[in-house]
Tab-separated table of C-alpha atoms and ligand atoms in Angstrom:
chain	number	residue	atom	x	y	z
A	108	MET	CA	132.588	90.105	133.160
A	109	ASN	CA	131.266	92.377	130.397
A	110	ASP	CA	132.932	90.256	127.723
A	111	TYR	CA	131.578	86.900	128.789
A	112	VAL	CA	128.403	87.523	130.740
A	113	ALA	CA	125.638	88.972	128.556
A	114	PHE	CA	123.238	89.245	131.512
A	115	TYR	CA	125.722	91.485	133.329
A	116	SER	CA	126.628	93.579	130.303
A	117	LYS	CA	122.969	94.571	129.832
A	118	LEU	CA	122.638	95.998	133.365
A	119	ASP	CA	123.035	99.714	134.097
A	120	GLU	CA	125.709	101.053	136.474
A	121	GLN	CA	123.632	100.525	139.584
A	122	GLY	CA	122.549	97.087	138.431
A	123	LYS	CA	126.155	96.075	137.819
A	124	LYS	CA	127.076	97.170	141.304
A	125	LYS	CA	124.304	95.044	142.773
A	126	PHE	CA	125.456	92.099	140.644
A	127	GLU	CA	129.051	92.495	141.828
A	128	GLU	CA	128.006	92.574	145.477
A	129	LYS	CA	126.077	89.341	145.121
A	130	PHE	CA	128.964	87.865	143.149
A	131	LYS	CA	131.493	88.688	145.882
A	132	GLN	CA	129.195	87.369	148.561
A	133	PHE	CA	128.855	84.074	146.686
A	134	LEU	CA	132.591	83.650	146.125
A	135	SER	CA	133.336	84.359	149.777
A	136	ALA	CA	130.862	81.694	150.907
A	137	VAL	CA	131.630	78.877	148.461
A	138	LYS	CA	134.930	77.148	147.825
A	139	ILE	CA	135.940	76.423	144.230
A	140	SER	CA	138.418	73.594	143.764
A	141	GLY	CA	139.917	71.859	140.761
A	142	ALA	CA	139.881	68.084	140.331
A	143	ASN	CA	142.647	67.590	137.761
A	144	ALA	CA	141.687	70.982	136.393
A	145	GLU	CA	143.277	74.329	137.098
A	146	VAL	CA	140.835	76.882	138.514
A	147	GLU	CA	141.599	80.087	136.621
A	148	ASP	CA	140.221	83.549	137.346
A	149	LEU	CA	137.858	83.210	134.395
A	150	ASP	CA	136.398	80.022	135.885
A	151	ARG	CA	135.715	81.810	139.166
A	152	VAL	CA	134.065	84.674	137.285
A	153	LEU	CA	131.840	82.333	135.278
A	154	ILE	CA	130.843	80.146	138.236
A	155	GLY	CA	130.042	83.231	140.321
A	156	ALA	CA	128.057	84.754	137.449
A	157	ALA	CA	126.085	81.533	136.912
A	158	ALA	CA	125.253	81.539	140.621
A	159	VAL	CA	124.089	85.156	140.647
A	160	ILE	CA	122.081	85.277	137.386
A	161	PRO	CA	119.110	83.160	138.545
A	162	ILE	CA	118.869	84.839	141.960
A	163	TYR	CA	119.775	88.378	140.889
A	164	TYR	CA	116.267	89.742	141.556
A	165	ILE	CA	115.700	87.729	144.733
A	166	PRO	CA	116.653	89.643	147.876
A	167	ASP	CA	119.012	88.037	150.398
A	168	TRP	CA	119.332	84.717	148.613
A	169	GLU	CA	122.119	82.465	149.867
A	170	TYR	CA	122.947	79.028	148.495
A	171	ILE	CA	123.001	77.467	151.932
A	172	ASN	CA	122.909	74.046	150.271
A	173	LEU	CA	126.245	74.594	148.542
A	174	ARG	CA	129.656	74.557	150.128
A	175	GLU	CA	131.989	73.662	147.279
A	176	VAL	CA	132.150	73.644	143.491
A	177	LEU	CA	134.465	71.017	142.003
A	178	LEU	CA	135.819	71.789	138.572
A	179	TYR	CA	136.530	68.783	136.334
A	180	PRO	CA	138.427	69.188	133.071
A	181	GLY	CA	135.781	67.499	130.898
A	182	ASN	CA	132.658	65.407	131.180
A	183	PHE	CA	132.419	62.561	133.660
A	184	ASN	CA	130.259	59.517	134.310
A	185	MET	CA	128.114	58.547	137.276
A	186	GLU	CA	131.071	56.977	139.086
A	187	PHE	CA	132.916	60.309	138.854
A	188	GLU	CA	135.605	58.744	136.718
A	189	GLN	CA	137.102	61.255	134.421
A	190	HIS	CA	138.389	58.781	131.867
A	191	GLY	CA	135.620	56.222	131.469
A	192	ASN	CA	133.628	55.427	128.370
A	193	GLU	CA	130.472	57.165	129.402
A	194	ARG	CA	131.619	60.678	130.003
A	195	LEU	CA	128.187	62.030	129.432
A	196	ILE	CA	127.605	64.238	132.404
A	197	SER	CA	128.764	67.805	132.209
A	198	GLY	CA	127.471	68.982	135.569
A	199	MET	CA	125.646	67.740	138.645
A	200	VAL	CA	124.648	68.602	142.165
A	201	GLY	CA	125.841	65.943	144.553
A	202	THR	CA	123.916	63.763	146.961
A	203	GLY	CA	125.028	61.466	149.774
A	204	GLY	CA	128.766	61.886	150.376
A	205	LEU	CA	128.780	64.753	147.926
A	206	GLU	CA	125.855	66.615	149.508
A	207	ASN	CA	126.346	70.380	149.141
A	208	VAL	CA	128.883	69.885	146.373
A	209	MET	CA	128.431	70.811	142.730
A	210	ILE	CA	130.561	69.267	140.027
A	211	ILE	CA	130.961	70.994	136.722
A	212	SER	CA	133.105	70.442	133.667
A	213	LYS	CA	135.417	73.338	132.916
A	214	TRP	CA	134.878	72.888	129.216
A	215	GLU	CA	131.071	73.045	129.532
A	216	LEU	CA	131.262	75.947	131.979
A	217	ARG	CA	133.092	78.009	129.380
A	218	GLN	CA	130.972	76.844	126.444
A	219	GLY	CA	127.855	78.035	128.274
A	220	PHE	CA	129.110	81.603	128.259
A	221	ILE	CA	131.185	81.702	125.070
A	222	ASN	CA	128.333	80.449	122.923
A	223	ASN	CA	125.448	82.857	123.373
A	224	LYS	CA	123.619	81.722	120.279
A	225	ASN	CA	122.191	78.575	121.817
A	226	ASN	CA	119.899	78.042	124.787
A	227	ARG	CA	122.379	76.176	126.902
A	228	ASN	CA	124.368	77.047	129.979
A	229	THR	CA	125.355	74.065	132.111
A	230	ALA	CA	126.429	76.101	135.141
A	231	ILE	CA	123.117	78.000	135.294
A	232	HIS	CA	121.360	74.637	134.886
A	233	GLU	CA	123.080	73.264	137.999
A	234	PHE	CA	122.338	76.365	140.065
A	235	VAL	CA	118.665	76.044	139.114
A	236	HIS	CA	118.746	72.502	140.572
A	237	LEU	CA	120.080	73.986	143.822
A	238	ILE	CA	117.286	76.571	143.842
A	239	ASP	CA	114.757	73.778	143.219
A	240	LYS	CA	116.315	71.722	146.036
A	241	MET	CA	116.404	74.546	148.570
A	242	ASP	CA	112.871	73.741	149.823
A	243	GLY	CA	113.979	70.207	150.688
A	244	THR	CA	112.868	68.404	147.542
A	245	LEU	CA	114.338	68.304	144.056
A	246	ASP	CA	111.035	68.027	142.206
A	247	GLY	CA	110.899	70.761	139.589
A	248	VAL	CA	108.828	73.016	141.865
A	249	PRO	CA	110.702	75.922	143.473
A	250	GLU	CA	108.369	76.222	146.475
A	251	LEU	CA	110.342	79.070	148.028
A	252	LEU	CA	109.941	81.277	144.970
A	253	LEU	CA	106.602	80.267	143.545
A	254	GLN	CA	103.429	81.276	145.334
A	255	ARG	CA	101.343	78.364	146.506
A	256	LYS	CA	98.379	79.327	144.358
A	257	SER	CA	100.506	79.035	141.221
A	258	ILE	CA	101.981	75.597	141.898
A	259	VAL	CA	99.319	73.494	140.148
A	260	GLN	CA	99.364	75.804	137.141
A	261	TRP	CA	103.150	75.457	137.031
A	262	GLN	CA	103.045	71.651	137.219
A	263	ASN	CA	100.454	71.482	134.442
A	264	LEU	CA	102.456	73.799	132.233
A	265	ILE	CA	105.607	71.725	132.769
A	266	GLN	CA	103.742	68.522	131.818
A	267	LEU	CA	102.379	70.188	128.695
A	268	THR	CA	105.850	71.470	127.785
A	269	MET	CA	107.378	67.993	128.210
A	270	GLU	CA	104.705	66.525	125.928
A	271	GLN	CA	105.387	69.168	123.275
A	272	ILE	CA	109.126	68.441	123.443
A	273	ARG	CA	108.472	64.686	123.076
A	274	ARG	CA	106.284	65.295	120.045
A	275	GLY	CA	109.004	67.399	118.457
A	276	GLU	CA	106.810	70.498	118.586
A	277	SER	CA	109.164	72.629	120.620
A	278	ASP	CA	112.534	74.328	120.231
A	279	ILE	CA	113.322	73.449	123.867
A	280	ASP	CA	116.210	70.999	124.264
A	281	ILE	CA	115.066	67.350	124.281
A	282	TYR	CA	116.721	66.841	127.658
A	283	GLY	CA	113.874	68.907	129.096
A	284	ALA	CA	111.517	65.981	128.456
A	285	THR	CA	113.461	63.769	130.910
A	286	SER	CA	111.576	64.875	134.042
A	287	PRO	CA	109.956	67.969	135.580
A	288	VAL	CA	113.254	68.590	137.403
A	289	GLU	CA	115.232	68.693	134.155
A	290	CYS	CA	112.447	70.558	132.358
A	291	PHE	CA	112.609	73.376	134.922
A	292	ALA	CA	116.413	73.580	134.614
A	293	VAL	CA	116.451	73.416	130.803
A	294	ILE	CA	113.786	76.095	130.289
A	295	SER	CA	115.589	78.281	132.829
A	296	GLU	CA	118.810	78.039	130.790
A	297	TYR	CA	116.879	79.157	127.715
A	298	PHE	CA	115.106	81.947	129.673
A	299	PHE	CA	118.411	83.421	130.871
A	300	GLU	CA	120.414	82.790	127.691
A	301	GLN	CA	117.915	84.090	125.115
A	302	PRO	CA	115.303	86.119	127.006
A	303	GLU	CA	113.743	87.794	123.964
A	304	LEU	CA	113.447	84.615	121.916
A	305	PHE	CA	112.107	82.713	124.907
A	306	SER	CA	109.395	85.233	125.676
A	307	SER	CA	108.228	85.349	122.081
A	308	ASN	CA	108.277	81.551	121.583
A	309	HIS	CA	107.004	80.602	125.053
A	310	PRO	CA	104.857	83.421	126.460
A	311	GLU	CA	103.135	81.271	129.105
A	312	LEU	CA	106.349	79.730	130.415
A	313	ASN	CA	107.951	83.147	130.300
A	314	GLU	CA	105.201	84.557	132.492
A	315	MET	CA	105.743	81.820	135.076
A	316	LEU	CA	109.531	82.171	135.054
A	317	GLN	CA	109.108	85.919	135.474
A	318	LEU	CA	107.041	85.172	138.588
A	319	ILE	CA	109.738	82.845	139.898
A	320	TYR	CA	112.897	84.744	139.085
A	321	VAL	CA	111.988	88.348	138.418
A	322	ARG	CA	108.944	88.691	140.643
A	323	LYS	CA	107.192	91.551	138.962
B	150	LIG	ZN1	120.013	68.600	135.347
């Protein structure tokens, strides 16, 4: 865990213990299966870590909207074919028949943790969607974690951020301009991957994400 998970390695002894408890609780509640991919111990560690990182400071959080994580070898397309032409998707949270299922590419899962120099972590991104969805709507507003009085401010800030990305005036990944849902997930990846850089480049967003995830 120390070698791959920077968030964990920065915690003190007591913090690591708390992380491990949440990690074990997650892995005992959610099934991880391979779809033409072997689920190795490292994959379990990384999926569990990606689940715990965004909710580490939130007491008693359970991903009640997740029952299984499906590990694919590489990217996939919307029809879940692993060998089509448009293997563009590296992770997703399912709907319909795949409700409560997350699909993630093994390759992307590992890249997210091996490469700490960028602002990307696909697994964390997908868990942020689950957090967003926990209040019943996937809309870019985590109602359970954000106080009601801050919601309008949050929505305005997300709109402003998307406009800045579109104008090329931001170092946030272009995918964040897709929708408020993706914007929330993309900035959260950046926030957890490069906390110092994020807070210095995006003080206002940082303040809001602190309210959501860190709550102090
Ligand atoms: Zn997404």
